[in-house]
Short mmCIF file of C-alpha atoms and ligand atoms in Angstrom, two decimals:
data_model
loop_
_atom_site.label_atom_id
_atom_site.label_comp_id
_atom_site.label_asym_id
_atom_site.label_seq_id
_atom_site.Cartn_x
_atom_site.Cartn_y
_atom_site.Cartn_z
CA MET A 1 30.40 -7.81 -19.93
CA ASN A 2 29.34 -4.27 -20.64
CA THR A 3 29.85 -3.65 -24.36
CA LYS A 4 28.56 -0.08 -24.37
CA PRO A 5 31.29 2.19 -25.76
CA ARG A 6 33.00 4.41 -23.19
CA GLY A 7 32.88 8.19 -23.18
CA ARG A 8 29.94 10.51 -23.42
CA GLN A 9 27.47 9.65 -26.15
CA PHE A 10 27.55 12.08 -29.07
CA PHE A 11 23.89 12.87 -29.46
CA PHE A 12 23.01 14.21 -32.92
CA ASN A 13 19.35 13.38 -33.26
CA PRO A 14 17.21 16.32 -34.36
CA GLY A 15 15.45 16.31 -31.06
CA PRO A 16 15.59 15.89 -28.25
CA THR A 17 18.93 17.66 -28.03
CA ASN A 18 21.88 17.92 -25.64
CA ILE A 19 20.89 19.29 -22.26
CA PRO A 20 23.51 21.66 -20.79
CA ASP A 21 24.75 20.62 -17.34
CA ARG A 22 23.62 24.00 -16.04
CA VAL A 23 20.04 23.17 -17.05
CA LEU A 24 20.19 19.74 -15.43
CA SER A 25 21.59 21.29 -12.24
CA ALA A 26 18.87 23.93 -12.17
CA MET A 27 16.31 21.14 -11.95
CA HIS A 28 18.17 19.36 -9.16
CA ARG A 29 16.47 21.19 -6.33
CA PRO A 30 13.91 20.57 -3.63
CA VAL A 31 10.28 21.05 -4.54
CA ILE A 32 8.64 24.38 -3.81
CA ASP A 33 5.02 25.47 -3.66
CA PHE A 34 3.86 26.31 -7.16
CA LEU A 35 1.88 29.24 -5.77
CA SER A 36 4.79 30.64 -3.73
CA GLU A 37 6.17 34.08 -4.52
CA GLU A 38 9.47 32.43 -5.29
CA PHE A 39 8.05 30.19 -7.99
CA LEU A 40 5.64 32.74 -9.48
CA GLU A 41 8.59 35.03 -10.03
CA ILE A 42 10.45 32.29 -11.91
CA GLN A 43 7.34 31.47 -13.96
CA ASP A 44 6.83 35.14 -14.91
CA ARG A 45 10.47 35.39 -15.95
CA VAL A 46 10.14 32.28 -18.13
CA ARG A 47 6.98 33.57 -19.78
CA ALA A 48 8.69 36.88 -20.50
CA GLY A 49 11.69 34.99 -21.89
CA LEU A 50 9.49 32.91 -24.18
CA LYS A 51 7.87 36.10 -25.45
CA ARG A 52 11.29 37.53 -26.28
CA ILE A 53 12.27 34.34 -28.11
CA LEU A 54 8.97 34.11 -30.00
CA LYS A 55 9.27 37.87 -30.66
CA THR A 56 5.75 38.54 -29.47
CA LYS A 57 4.10 40.96 -27.08
CA GLN A 58 0.84 38.95 -27.08
CA HIS A 59 -0.17 35.94 -24.95
CA VAL A 60 1.99 32.92 -24.12
CA LEU A 61 0.50 29.89 -22.35
CA MET A 62 2.47 26.82 -21.23
CA TYR A 63 1.48 23.17 -20.85
CA GLY A 64 2.96 20.16 -19.09
CA ALA A 65 3.15 18.18 -22.34
CA ASN A 66 5.44 17.47 -25.27
CA GLY A 67 4.99 19.24 -28.61
CA HIS A 68 1.95 17.18 -29.53
CA GLY A 69 0.14 18.73 -26.58
CA ALA A 70 0.72 22.28 -27.84
CA TRP A 71 -0.28 21.15 -31.36
CA GLU A 72 -3.56 19.93 -29.90
CA ALA A 73 -4.01 23.06 -27.77
CA ALA A 74 -3.76 25.22 -30.89
CA ILE A 75 -6.38 23.16 -32.74
CA VAL A 76 -8.97 22.64 -30.02
CA ASN A 77 -8.92 26.25 -28.83
CA LEU A 78 -9.50 27.79 -32.25
CA PHE A 79 -11.91 25.63 -34.19
CA SER A 80 -15.35 24.03 -34.12
CA PRO A 81 -16.36 20.53 -35.23
CA GLY A 82 -16.39 20.26 -39.02
CA ASP A 83 -14.28 23.38 -39.66
CA THR A 84 -11.82 23.11 -42.52
CA VAL A 85 -8.12 23.85 -42.15
CA LEU A 86 -5.50 23.93 -44.88
CA VAL A 87 -2.24 22.13 -44.15
CA ILE A 88 0.81 23.30 -46.08
CA GLU A 89 2.52 20.02 -46.92
CA THR A 90 6.18 19.95 -45.98
CA GLY A 91 6.81 16.42 -44.69
CA ARG A 92 6.17 14.06 -41.83
CA PHE A 93 5.45 16.75 -39.24
CA SER A 94 2.95 18.69 -41.33
CA LYS A 95 1.21 15.38 -42.00
CA SER A 96 1.08 14.46 -38.29
CA TRP A 97 -0.30 17.85 -37.27
CA GLY A 98 -2.99 17.45 -39.94
CA GLN A 99 -3.82 13.96 -38.67
CA LEU A 100 -4.20 15.32 -35.17
CA ALA A 101 -6.59 18.00 -36.45
CA THR A 102 -8.58 15.31 -38.27
CA SER A 103 -8.91 13.23 -35.13
CA ALA A 104 -10.08 16.35 -33.28
CA GLY A 105 -13.01 16.56 -35.72
CA LEU A 106 -11.77 18.97 -38.39
CA LYS A 107 -11.78 18.63 -42.16
CA ILE A 108 -8.31 18.77 -43.62
CA GLU A 109 -7.26 20.09 -46.97
CA THR A 110 -3.66 19.75 -48.00
CA LEU A 111 -1.70 22.16 -50.16
CA ALA A 112 0.25 19.27 -51.64
CA ALA A 113 3.89 19.51 -52.51
CA ASP A 114 7.04 17.61 -53.19
CA TRP A 115 8.84 17.31 -49.83
CA ARG A 116 12.15 18.35 -51.40
CA HIS A 117 10.69 21.77 -52.25
CA GLY A 118 7.55 22.56 -50.25
CA PRO A 119 4.75 24.72 -51.67
CA ALA A 120 5.46 28.08 -53.28
CA PRO A 121 3.76 31.04 -51.58
CA ASP A 122 1.94 31.71 -54.89
CA ALA A 123 0.30 28.29 -54.67
CA LEU A 124 -1.04 29.16 -51.22
CA GLN A 125 -2.35 32.50 -52.49
CA ALA A 126 -4.07 30.82 -55.46
CA ARG A 127 -5.72 28.23 -53.20
CA LEU A 128 -7.03 30.90 -50.82
CA VAL A 129 -8.30 33.12 -53.64
CA GLU A 130 -10.37 30.13 -54.83
CA ASP A 131 -11.95 29.84 -51.39
CA LYS A 132 -14.42 32.68 -51.95
CA ALA A 133 -16.79 31.47 -49.21
CA HIS A 134 -13.94 31.51 -46.68
CA THR A 135 -14.52 27.89 -45.74
CA ILE A 136 -10.88 27.54 -44.73
CA LYS A 137 -10.66 28.68 -41.10
CA GLY A 138 -6.96 28.09 -40.53
CA VAL A 139 -3.68 27.65 -42.38
CA LEU A 140 -1.16 25.31 -40.71
CA VAL A 141 2.54 25.33 -41.49
CA VAL A 142 5.64 23.79 -39.95
CA HIS A 143 8.37 26.42 -39.96
CA ASN A 144 11.26 23.99 -39.79
CA GLU A 145 10.26 20.57 -41.15
CA THR A 146 12.40 18.25 -39.05
CA SER A 147 11.85 15.25 -41.34
CA THR A 148 13.35 16.92 -44.42
CA GLY A 149 15.79 19.45 -42.96
CA MET A 150 14.01 22.38 -44.58
CA ALA A 151 12.97 25.77 -43.23
CA HIS A 152 9.87 27.08 -44.96
CA PRO A 153 9.09 30.77 -45.63
CA VAL A 154 6.69 31.72 -42.85
CA ALA A 155 6.72 35.45 -43.68
CA ALA A 156 6.13 34.83 -47.40
CA TYR A 157 3.17 32.55 -46.66
CA ARG A 158 1.70 35.31 -44.48
CA LYS A 159 2.03 37.74 -47.39
CA ALA A 160 0.23 35.20 -49.58
CA ILE A 161 -2.66 35.01 -47.11
CA ASP A 162 -2.86 38.81 -47.02
CA ALA A 163 -2.62 39.10 -50.81
CA ALA A 164 -5.59 36.71 -51.08
CA LYS A 165 -7.43 38.93 -48.54
CA HIS A 166 -8.30 35.73 -46.68
CA PRO A 167 -9.31 35.85 -42.98
CA ALA A 168 -8.00 32.37 -42.01
CA LEU A 169 -5.99 32.11 -38.81
CA TYR A 170 -2.30 31.41 -39.36
CA LEU A 171 -0.81 28.65 -37.16
CA VAL A 172 2.91 27.93 -37.19
CA ASP A 173 4.83 25.04 -35.61
CA THR A 174 8.16 26.46 -34.41
CA ILE A 175 9.20 23.39 -32.40
CA SER A 176 12.48 22.71 -34.22
CA SER A 177 13.21 26.30 -35.28
CA LEU A 178 12.74 28.29 -32.09
CA ALA A 179 16.05 29.50 -30.61
CA SER A 180 17.92 28.03 -33.60
CA ILE A 181 16.53 29.94 -36.57
CA ASP A 182 15.00 33.41 -36.51
CA PHE A 183 11.26 33.43 -35.92
CA ARG A 184 9.16 36.59 -35.49
CA MET A 185 5.63 35.92 -34.37
CA ASP A 186 4.26 39.48 -34.35
CA GLU A 187 6.17 40.88 -37.31
CA TRP A 188 5.22 37.89 -39.47
CA GLY A 189 1.56 38.03 -38.50
CA VAL A 190 1.42 34.60 -36.91
CA ASP A 191 -1.77 33.94 -34.94
CA VAL A 192 -0.61 30.90 -33.02
CA ALA A 193 3.01 29.78 -32.65
CA VAL A 194 3.55 26.29 -31.24
CA GLY A 195 6.79 25.57 -29.36
CA GLY A 196 8.36 22.77 -27.33
CA SER A 197 11.16 22.55 -24.80
CA GLN A 198 13.44 19.79 -26.09
CA LYS A 199 14.88 21.14 -29.34
CA GLY A 200 16.57 24.53 -29.66
CA LEU A 201 15.57 25.38 -26.10
CA MET A 202 17.97 22.67 -24.83
CA MET A 203 15.59 21.37 -22.19
CA VAL A 204 14.15 18.00 -21.27
CA THR A 205 10.97 16.96 -23.06
CA GLY A 206 7.65 17.72 -21.41
CA LEU A 207 7.04 21.44 -21.55
CA SER A 208 5.35 23.06 -24.52
CA PHE A 209 3.63 26.35 -25.15
CA THR A 210 1.67 28.50 -27.57
CA GLY A 211 2.08 32.15 -28.49
CA ILE A 212 -1.44 33.46 -29.12
CA SER A 213 -2.39 36.62 -31.04
CA GLU A 214 -5.31 38.85 -30.03
CA LYS A 215 -7.10 37.75 -33.20
CA ALA A 216 -6.66 34.10 -32.23
CA PHE A 217 -7.84 34.82 -28.72
CA GLU A 218 -11.02 36.39 -30.11
CA ALA A 219 -11.65 33.39 -32.39
CA HIS A 220 -11.12 31.10 -29.41
CA LYS A 221 -14.05 32.65 -27.55
CA THR A 222 -16.60 31.20 -29.98
CA ALA A 223 -14.78 27.98 -30.98
CA LYS A 224 -16.56 24.82 -29.92
CA LEU A 225 -14.21 21.85 -29.89
CA TYR A 226 -13.76 20.19 -26.50
CA ARG A 227 -10.75 21.83 -24.84
CA GLY A 228 -10.39 20.19 -21.47
CA TYR A 229 -6.88 20.65 -20.11
CA TRP A 230 -5.91 23.08 -22.89
CA ASP A 231 -8.59 25.75 -22.37
CA TRP A 232 -6.99 29.17 -22.91
CA GLN A 233 -9.80 31.15 -21.29
CA GLU A 234 -9.63 29.04 -18.15
CA MET A 235 -5.86 29.37 -18.05
CA LEU A 236 -5.81 33.11 -18.64
CA SER A 237 -8.50 33.77 -16.09
CA MET A 238 -6.61 32.04 -13.27
CA LYS A 239 -5.05 34.51 -10.86
CA PRO A 240 -2.11 34.25 -10.79
CA GLN A 241 -2.02 32.96 -14.34
CA ARG A 242 -0.54 29.43 -14.40
CA PHE A 243 -0.76 25.89 -15.66
CA THR A 244 -3.97 23.88 -15.48
CA GLY A 245 -3.47 21.90 -12.26
CA THR A 246 -0.12 21.59 -10.47
CA SER A 247 2.64 23.47 -12.27
CA PRO A 248 5.66 21.39 -13.37
CA VAL A 249 7.97 23.43 -11.15
CA HIS A 250 11.17 21.62 -12.08
CA LEU A 251 10.57 21.93 -15.80
CA VAL A 252 9.98 25.65 -15.45
CA CYS A 253 13.18 26.00 -13.39
CA GLY A 254 15.11 24.14 -16.09
CA LEU A 255 13.67 26.31 -18.84
CA ASP A 256 14.51 29.41 -16.80
CA GLU A 257 18.18 28.39 -16.83
CA ALA A 258 18.08 27.48 -20.54
CA ILE A 259 16.69 30.92 -21.37
CA ARG A 260 19.40 32.50 -19.21
CA ILE A 261 22.04 30.65 -21.24
CA LEU A 262 20.45 31.83 -24.50
CA ASP A 263 20.34 35.41 -23.19
CA GLU A 264 24.00 35.30 -22.23
CA GLU A 265 24.97 34.30 -25.78
CA GLY A 266 22.37 36.57 -27.38
CA LEU A 267 19.76 35.28 -29.83
CA ASP A 268 21.50 36.71 -32.89
CA ALA A 269 24.74 34.99 -31.91
CA VAL A 270 22.78 31.77 -31.33
CA PHE A 271 21.35 31.98 -34.87
CA ALA A 272 24.81 32.78 -36.32
CA ARG A 273 26.29 29.75 -34.56
CA HIS A 274 23.57 27.48 -35.94
CA SER A 275 24.10 28.88 -39.42
CA ARG A 276 27.89 28.33 -39.19
CA LEU A 277 27.58 24.77 -37.92
CA ALA A 278 24.89 23.92 -40.50
CA LYS A 279 27.14 25.14 -43.33
CA ALA A 280 29.92 22.89 -42.05
CA VAL A 281 27.59 19.87 -41.99
CA ARG A 282 26.37 20.60 -45.52
CA ALA A 283 29.90 21.12 -46.84
CA CYS A 284 30.88 17.72 -45.42
CA VAL A 285 27.83 15.92 -46.87
CA THR A 286 28.31 17.58 -50.26
CA HIS A 287 31.93 16.43 -50.26
CA TRP A 288 30.96 12.85 -49.37
CA GLY A 289 28.63 12.73 -52.39
CA GLY A 290 31.01 14.49 -54.79
CA GLY A 291 28.51 17.32 -55.20
CA ALA A 292 25.80 15.01 -56.52
CA VAL A 293 22.22 16.24 -56.64
CA ALA A 294 19.75 13.36 -56.41
CA ASP A 295 17.09 12.95 -59.09
CA VAL A 296 14.30 11.58 -56.92
CA ARG A 297 10.81 12.70 -56.02
CA VAL A 298 9.54 12.48 -52.46
CA ASP A 299 5.98 13.25 -51.46
CA GLY A 300 3.21 11.88 -49.27
CA GLY A 301 2.64 9.13 -51.83
CA GLY A 302 6.14 7.74 -51.56
CA PHE A 303 9.69 7.87 -52.79
CA LYS A 304 10.38 7.61 -56.52
CA GLY A 305 13.76 7.17 -58.19
CA GLU A 306 17.25 6.01 -57.37
CA VAL A 307 19.91 7.87 -55.42
CA GLY A 308 23.39 7.70 -56.96
CA ALA A 309 25.45 9.27 -54.16
CA LEU A 310 25.08 10.74 -50.68
CA SER A 311 23.36 14.10 -51.06
CA LEU A 312 21.22 16.69 -49.33
CA LEU A 313 17.53 15.83 -49.42
CA SER A 314 16.47 19.46 -49.88
CA ALA A 315 16.35 20.47 -53.53
CA ASP A 316 15.87 24.15 -52.66
CA PRO A 317 19.07 25.85 -51.45
CA SER A 318 17.02 28.79 -50.09
CA ARG A 319 15.12 26.50 -47.71
CA LEU A 320 18.02 24.56 -46.17
CA SER A 321 17.53 24.29 -42.43
CA ASP A 322 20.17 25.52 -40.00
CA SER A 323 19.01 23.13 -37.29
CA VAL A 324 18.85 19.72 -39.02
CA THR A 325 20.23 18.17 -42.21
CA ALA A 326 18.52 15.26 -43.96
CA ILE A 327 20.83 13.18 -46.13
CA LEU A 328 19.81 10.77 -48.91
CA VAL A 329 21.85 7.57 -48.99
CA PRO A 330 22.77 5.81 -52.24
CA THR A 331 20.26 3.18 -53.33
CA GLY A 332 21.52 -0.20 -52.14
CA SER A 333 23.12 1.17 -48.95
CA SER A 334 21.52 0.54 -45.58
CA VAL A 335 20.58 3.45 -43.34
CA ASP A 336 19.93 0.99 -40.55
CA ARG A 337 23.44 -0.48 -40.79
CA LEU A 338 24.92 3.01 -40.85
CA ARG A 339 23.02 4.19 -37.78
CA LYS A 340 23.75 0.99 -35.88
CA ALA A 341 27.48 1.22 -36.68
CA ALA A 342 27.51 4.83 -35.53
CA LEU A 343 25.68 4.05 -32.30
CA ASN A 344 26.99 0.65 -31.29
CA ARG A 345 30.62 0.98 -32.35
CA TYR A 346 31.27 4.67 -31.87
CA ASN A 347 28.55 5.96 -29.52
CA LEU A 348 27.23 8.49 -32.03
CA SER A 349 23.44 8.78 -32.18
CA LEU A 350 22.04 9.91 -35.56
CA GLY A 351 18.42 10.42 -36.64
CA GLY A 352 16.75 8.04 -39.09
CA GLY A 353 14.51 8.83 -42.05
CA LEU A 354 10.84 9.33 -41.18
CA ASP A 355 7.74 8.15 -42.99
CA VAL A 356 8.38 7.68 -46.72
CA LEU A 357 12.03 8.54 -46.04
CA SER A 358 12.47 5.53 -43.77
CA GLY A 359 15.46 3.55 -45.06
CA LYS A 360 16.17 6.27 -47.64
CA ALA A 361 17.70 9.03 -45.54
CA PHE A 362 19.34 9.77 -42.22
CA ARG A 363 19.44 13.02 -40.30
CA ILE A 364 22.06 14.93 -38.41
CA GLY A 365 20.55 17.26 -35.84
CA HIS A 366 22.60 20.38 -35.22
CA MET A 367 20.44 22.42 -32.90
CA GLY A 368 20.86 23.48 -29.33
CA ASP A 369 23.92 23.18 -27.12
CA LEU A 370 26.56 22.50 -29.79
CA ASN A 371 29.92 23.89 -30.81
CA GLU A 372 32.53 23.32 -33.52
CA PRO A 373 34.45 20.48 -31.85
CA MET A 374 31.24 18.56 -31.20
CA VAL A 375 30.05 18.93 -34.80
CA LEU A 376 33.48 18.07 -36.22
CA GLY A 377 33.66 15.03 -33.97
CA ALA A 378 30.24 13.89 -35.11
CA LEU A 379 31.06 14.39 -38.79
CA ALA A 380 34.37 12.52 -38.51
CA THR A 381 32.65 9.69 -36.68
CA CYS A 382 29.82 9.65 -39.18
CA GLU A 383 32.43 9.15 -41.90
CA LEU A 384 33.89 6.26 -39.92
CA ALA A 385 30.41 4.75 -39.73
CA LEU A 386 29.95 5.24 -43.50
CA ARG A 387 33.08 3.11 -43.95
CA ALA A 388 31.93 0.52 -41.45
CA ALA A 389 28.53 0.24 -43.16
CA ASP A 390 29.99 0.20 -46.70
CA VAL A 391 28.15 3.34 -47.78
CA PRO A 392 29.99 4.72 -50.82
CA HIS A 393 31.44 8.18 -50.17
CA ALA A 394 34.40 10.39 -51.00
CA PRO A 395 36.63 10.38 -47.90
CA GLY A 396 37.74 13.61 -46.27
CA GLY A 397 34.40 15.31 -45.62
CA VAL A 398 35.74 16.81 -42.42
CA THR A 399 38.29 18.85 -44.39
CA ALA A 400 35.40 20.43 -46.29
CA ALA A 401 33.72 21.17 -42.95
CA LEU A 402 36.94 22.73 -41.63
CA ASP A 403 37.14 24.93 -44.72
CA ALA A 404 33.54 26.04 -44.23
CA LEU A 405 34.21 26.89 -40.58
CA ALA A 406 37.44 28.73 -41.39
CA ASP A 407 35.59 30.78 -44.04
CA ALA A 408 32.87 31.64 -41.53
CA ALA A 409 35.36 32.81 -38.88
C1 PLP B 501 9.74 17.31 -32.56
C2 PLP B 501 8.73 17.99 -33.36
C3 PLP B 501 7.36 17.89 -33.07
C4 PLP B 501 6.81 16.96 -32.03
O1 PLP B 501 7.18 17.28 -30.77
P1 PLP B 501 6.92 16.19 -29.61
O2 PLP B 501 7.52 16.85 -28.43
O3 PLP B 501 7.66 14.96 -30.05
O4 PLP B 501 5.49 15.97 -29.53
C5 PLP B 501 6.47 18.61 -33.82
N1 PLP B 501 6.89 19.41 -34.82
C6 PLP B 501 8.19 19.52 -35.14
C7 PLP B 501 8.59 20.41 -36.26
C8 PLP B 501 9.15 18.81 -34.43
O5 PLP B 501 10.44 18.90 -34.76
#
């Protein structure tokens, strides 16, 4: 007997995300020579599209890899063994990027912070002012921290680096913000922007890329870590410029279609839609918890305190993410039971809590190919799962979401 619920699965993980049928169809094609005129034209169009989305006129290089590959590319191309980089602590993803840099042979310093707030730009400035010898060679930040549902102030951190008159390179992970939340590589003075295909870009996993500033490209020329597959100079010197080895033709064709879809809607409209849907999710969650604000502390060391009612994890309203919401569950309730009820009974896939948030929070992804009926369906079903898993909540969250959407119209 097949017990899998009927109907299309409602997929609300914060990555990967729903893949539009048009994107899937664009990949359903015979193979073509990756050096043919036909393919090179598609590849050029995709690179130009990525530049528009990153808002950069500088270099963009692509890899056949998930986001971790582009994370590694950024590190190994810019630094030498023993160099120090400063990681702005925001949550699980900032921690993982730092760990990757450590394993590549770098020294890591962390600008520590409570994950429900993230560091203030002033704290970054103060740390860099202290570094009179300019030991810190790079500053790493995750724009949209997918584990906490918080978007951190990339432009304000840049201003802090400038105010400290510090020459460190500025590296930004845009994997879960790009094409969901505004990001401006050149205007915000970002040296390397790391992106991946399977979040806001609505594509399958396996294609990632870096935007690279001229300053970063200069630094790269003398950096000494082993680069192998990721070597920017090698990649840029290939004529025509392409991937290292055989190009993943089908992935590029899929991304071409995804970018076409984004262009048809227009990036500003894409951001407005994400903002509208995010407000609806937050209104619903806030209703479920009766407006409670949790009195807990979350940082790399662990989770301290008890949660009284369902509530937003972020304690800073100005940093709420428009692409993912992390929700604290009342102490004594089971996130696992909730997610299993949602998935096994109702075919709704929700994200779990990561790292120190495991068992403490769940996440609703709202990035990519989504509209109002999908989000309302997911919220209503999530409420059904809250009932099924005995998680205390005020019923009727969807009405709050409807009100938020009506206000936004
Ligand atoms: C998903 C994600 C990553 C990791 O991407 P992979 O494709 O899983 O390697 C890195 N950073 C952020 C912010 C993410 O959301």
